[in-house]
Amino acid sequence: MTAATRRWVLAVPTLWLILLLVAPLAIVLLIAFATPADRIPPFSLGFTLDNLRLVASDPLYRDALLRSLRVAGISTVICLVMGFPAALAIARAPSRWRNALLLAVMLPFWTGFLMRINAWIGLLADDGLIVRLLGTPHLLYTDTAMYIGMVYTYLPFMVLPLYARLSRLDPTLMQAAADLGAPPWRVFLRVILPLSRPGIAAGAALVFVPAIGEYVIPALLGGPQAQLIGKVLWEEFFSNRDWPTASAVAVWLLVVLIAIPAVVMRAAKVPPKR
């Protein structure tokens, strides 16, 4: 491939990123530094840090962001605890069964997202199947229902990158550890788990990043008390029509979404072999 051909090949994704990532981000930053105005559009261009200071200091936005961090973090941990054994089982399954098992993981994506969440509303209602089986009343519109919906929705995003990593592990490493007398739990902790850190980091990022800004699941399953940052962002944009404050919320959320996955990915790097 010549240098000119490489430039043309790279130009397409570069242009795509500029149009769909850099340009919208620049518009959001521009509005975040503007001042609210009673007009259409509802802001006046300028440069002020008042919106960013307001979001950082107001308990409404700060508590919503912290609550979103907690919900996304707990959902990510639950997905990891449930997804790691599933991914390991698929990776160690006979080759003739792997495609079928992976298809079962991806099967929920074949139906609409809202349809699946509405199905959980029926299952978690007071007269629903799950409540009748468990005998636990009032599951719907609680934090438990919200976590069930989050884990159900994002669990495949944890399983697939974990499977991609675990399926490439060299089985001779586990065999060597077992031959040296390591019990299965030590083989898992000292061999499998360290080598799977990139898959864990990728799965955690794929779950955490969309979960922290999730709006539909908390609104439909969590009820009015689930005041997460996605709901606050929606209300500022569409109900209050305070675009500068909403953009400032989006900027702070973007800072968090860049900082936390960057730290996780850095911590998950496998040290080079000596």
XYZ file of C-alpha atoms in Angstrom:
274
model
C 0.000 0.000 0.000
C 1.451 3.341 -1.026
C 1.594 6.403 1.189
C -1.093 8.148 -0.878
C -3.407 5.136 -0.563
C -2.906 5.019 3.197
C -3.797 8.699 3.457
C -7.018 8.173 1.512
C -7.929 5.125 3.623
C -7.346 7.049 6.851
C -9.180 10.100 5.536
C -12.577 8.376 5.604
C -12.654 7.449 9.343
C -10.964 10.754 10.191
C -13.688 12.707 8.401
C -16.321 10.523 10.046
C -14.912 11.274 13.526
C -14.737 14.988 12.785
C -18.348 15.127 11.622
C -19.904 12.900 14.288
C -17.618 13.396 17.298
C -15.494 16.529 17.172
C -18.121 18.837 15.650
C -20.953 17.932 18.110
C -18.505 18.157 21.026
C -17.408 21.606 19.866
C -21.052 22.728 19.680
C -21.737 21.451 23.210
C -18.646 23.257 24.538
C -19.704 26.433 22.755
C -23.150 26.335 24.369
C -21.701 25.420 27.795
C -19.796 28.732 27.816
C -22.856 30.720 26.633
C -25.439 32.506 28.763
C -29.134 31.540 28.984
C -31.542 33.779 27.099
C -35.301 33.983 26.588
C -35.155 33.461 22.837
C -34.756 30.803 20.145
C -32.232 29.250 20.507
C -32.334 29.810 24.282
C -28.777 31.103 24.737
C -26.491 33.978 23.838
C -22.986 33.187 22.656
C -20.200 34.403 24.897
C -17.650 33.098 27.360
C -18.611 32.451 30.962
C -17.719 29.738 33.459
C -20.892 30.272 35.489
C -22.627 27.213 34.018
C -19.718 24.897 34.811
C -19.434 26.352 38.331
C -23.170 25.932 38.875
C -23.119 22.252 37.895
C -20.049 21.601 40.061
C -21.471 23.336 43.149
C -25.239 22.737 43.002
C -26.252 19.677 45.061
C -28.896 18.708 42.466
C -26.356 18.093 39.717
C -23.572 16.873 41.991
C -25.805 14.318 43.743
C -27.258 13.136 40.429
C -23.758 12.604 39.035
C -22.582 10.772 42.163
C -25.723 8.636 42.129
C -25.142 7.820 38.468
C -21.538 6.854 39.248
C -22.743 4.540 42.003
C -25.432 2.914 39.855
C -23.076 2.475 36.897
C -20.311 1.123 39.149
C -22.553 -1.392 40.908
C -24.082 -2.479 37.598
C -20.595 -2.965 36.136
C -19.459 -5.068 39.100
C -22.589 -7.247 38.916
C -22.117 -7.708 35.178
C -18.486 -8.703 35.786
C -19.383 -11.211 38.504
C -22.071 -12.766 36.307
C -20.314 -12.359 32.976
C -16.889 -13.777 33.810
C -18.087 -17.323 34.591
C -20.347 -17.237 31.536
C -17.523 -16.080 29.256
C -15.136 -18.658 30.733
C -17.703 -21.422 30.245
C -18.247 -20.432 26.615
C -14.493 -20.224 25.987
C -13.991 -23.728 27.416
C -17.060 -25.247 25.758
C -16.591 -27.667 22.841
C -16.113 -25.819 19.585
C -19.396 -27.123 18.159
C -21.323 -25.402 20.966
C -19.548 -22.042 21.061
C -21.447 -20.382 18.223
C -24.775 -21.464 19.702
C -23.801 -20.138 23.142
C -22.618 -16.830 21.687
C -25.871 -16.588 19.758
C -27.780 -17.063 23.009
C -25.821 -14.167 24.538
C -26.646 -11.879 21.606
C -30.243 -13.055 21.200
C -31.786 -10.199 23.250
C -30.457 -7.709 20.681
C -32.838 -9.207 18.121
C -35.791 -7.513 19.810
C -36.423 -3.847 20.466
C -34.882 -2.239 23.538
C -38.102 -0.593 24.734
C -40.026 -3.819 24.171
C -37.635 -5.703 26.436
C -37.814 -3.066 29.174
C -41.621 -3.039 28.992
C -41.546 -6.821 29.367
C -39.611 -6.374 32.623
C -42.296 -3.953 33.818
C -44.832 -6.754 33.465
C -42.548 -9.303 35.126
C -41.699 -7.059 38.092
C -45.216 -5.707 38.678
C -47.046 -6.673 41.865
C -49.038 -9.289 39.949
C -46.095 -10.283 37.744
C -44.427 -13.673 37.444
C -41.244 -12.816 39.365
C -43.116 -11.316 42.326
C -45.376 -14.366 42.512
C -42.417 -16.762 42.386
C -40.253 -14.913 44.921
C -43.058 -13.686 47.131
C -41.367 -10.258 47.319
C -43.850 -7.393 46.887
C -43.168 -4.014 45.353
C -40.178 -4.781 43.154
C -41.235 -2.410 40.398
C -40.124 1.235 40.673
C -37.341 0.388 43.117
C -33.570 0.370 42.912
C -33.678 -3.422 42.658
C -35.800 -3.254 39.515
C -33.479 -0.615 38.072
C -30.394 -2.779 38.675
C -32.149 -5.792 37.163
C -32.862 -3.809 34.017
C -29.320 -2.405 33.850
C -27.644 -5.779 34.291
C -29.991 -7.490 31.848
C -29.341 -4.828 29.216
C -25.569 -4.514 29.534
C -24.505 -8.050 30.507
C -23.753 -9.068 26.873
C -21.369 -6.096 26.598
C -19.352 -7.680 29.406
C -19.519 -11.280 28.214
C -18.390 -10.724 24.615
C -15.043 -8.930 25.253
C -14.286 -11.330 28.099
C -14.920 -14.276 25.806
C -12.729 -12.722 23.109
C -9.860 -12.510 25.616
C -10.385 -15.842 27.387
C -10.682 -17.787 24.139
C -7.151 -16.650 23.187
C -5.445 -17.721 26.414
C -2.750 -20.329 25.989
C -4.047 -23.500 27.720
C -0.496 -24.702 28.329
C -0.081 -21.951 30.933
C -2.944 -23.377 33.002
C -1.623 -26.900 32.499
C 1.861 -25.864 33.614
C 0.476 -24.217 36.764
C -1.540 -27.349 37.547
C 1.494 -29.576 36.950
C 3.451 -27.489 39.445
C 0.836 -28.265 42.092
C -1.363 -25.157 41.969
C -4.998 -25.887 42.882
C -7.731 -24.653 40.512
C -8.489 -21.530 42.549
C -4.820 -20.507 42.511
C -4.615 -21.140 38.750
C -7.590 -18.823 38.346
C -6.188 -16.078 40.583
C -2.559 -16.211 39.417
C -2.912 -17.135 35.727
C -6.394 -16.689 34.261
C -7.421 -13.499 36.053
C -4.228 -11.468 35.386
C -4.165 -12.464 31.716
C -7.835 -11.535 31.305
C -7.419 -7.977 32.608
C -7.646 -6.357 29.145
C -10.950 -8.152 28.554
C -12.193 -7.081 31.983
C -11.234 -3.473 31.272
C -12.896 -3.507 27.846
C -16.090 -5.051 29.236
C -16.148 -2.646 32.187
C -15.794 0.337 29.853
C -18.524 -0.952 27.520
C -20.890 -1.327 30.484
C -19.908 1.664 32.614
C -19.865 4.342 29.912
C -23.455 3.885 28.630
C -24.788 2.948 32.074
C -23.729 6.219 33.699
C -25.816 8.235 31.237
C -28.736 5.809 31.015
C -32.126 7.519 30.970
C -34.754 5.008 29.842
C -34.135 2.188 32.343
C -34.140 4.377 35.492
C -37.190 6.271 34.203
C -39.234 3.128 33.444
C -38.063 0.740 36.180
C -36.576 2.969 38.865
C -39.451 5.362 39.298
C -39.350 9.041 40.273
C -36.669 8.573 42.954
C -34.101 7.464 40.346
C -32.837 10.975 39.648
C -29.754 10.102 37.623
C -27.671 12.426 35.493
C -29.316 11.285 32.255
C -32.731 12.302 33.540
C -31.394 15.640 34.808
C -29.797 16.267 31.422
C -33.063 15.499 29.633
C -35.071 17.808 31.888
C -32.646 20.705 31.484
C -32.663 20.422 27.697
C -36.314 19.694 26.962
C -38.334 20.750 30.026
C -36.446 23.770 31.377
C -34.919 24.675 27.984
C -31.739 25.723 29.792
C -29.292 24.677 27.110
C -26.145 26.227 28.650
C -26.658 24.416 31.962
C -27.507 21.186 30.177
C -24.372 21.505 28.072
C -22.326 22.116 31.216
C -23.769 18.920 32.688
C -22.780 17.090 29.512
C -19.242 18.512 29.706
C -18.744 17.369 33.294
C -20.172 13.977 32.412
C -17.746 13.739 29.493
C -14.827 14.572 31.797
C -15.854 11.740 34.126
C -16.349 9.335 31.230
C -12.864 10.094 29.915
C -11.067 10.028 33.263
C -12.459 6.835 34.812
C -12.114 4.478 31.792
C -8.610 5.889 31.170
C -7.578 4.972 34.707
C -9.176 1.531 34.406
C -7.537 0.798 31.054
C -4.156 1.915 32.365
C -4.490 -0.271 35.442
C -5.561 -3.251 33.324
C -2.502 -3.275 31.080
C -0.753 -6.617 31.125
C 2.948 -6.058 31.953
C 5.286 -6.986 29.099
C 7.009 -10.329 29.217
C 10.625 -10.267 30.293
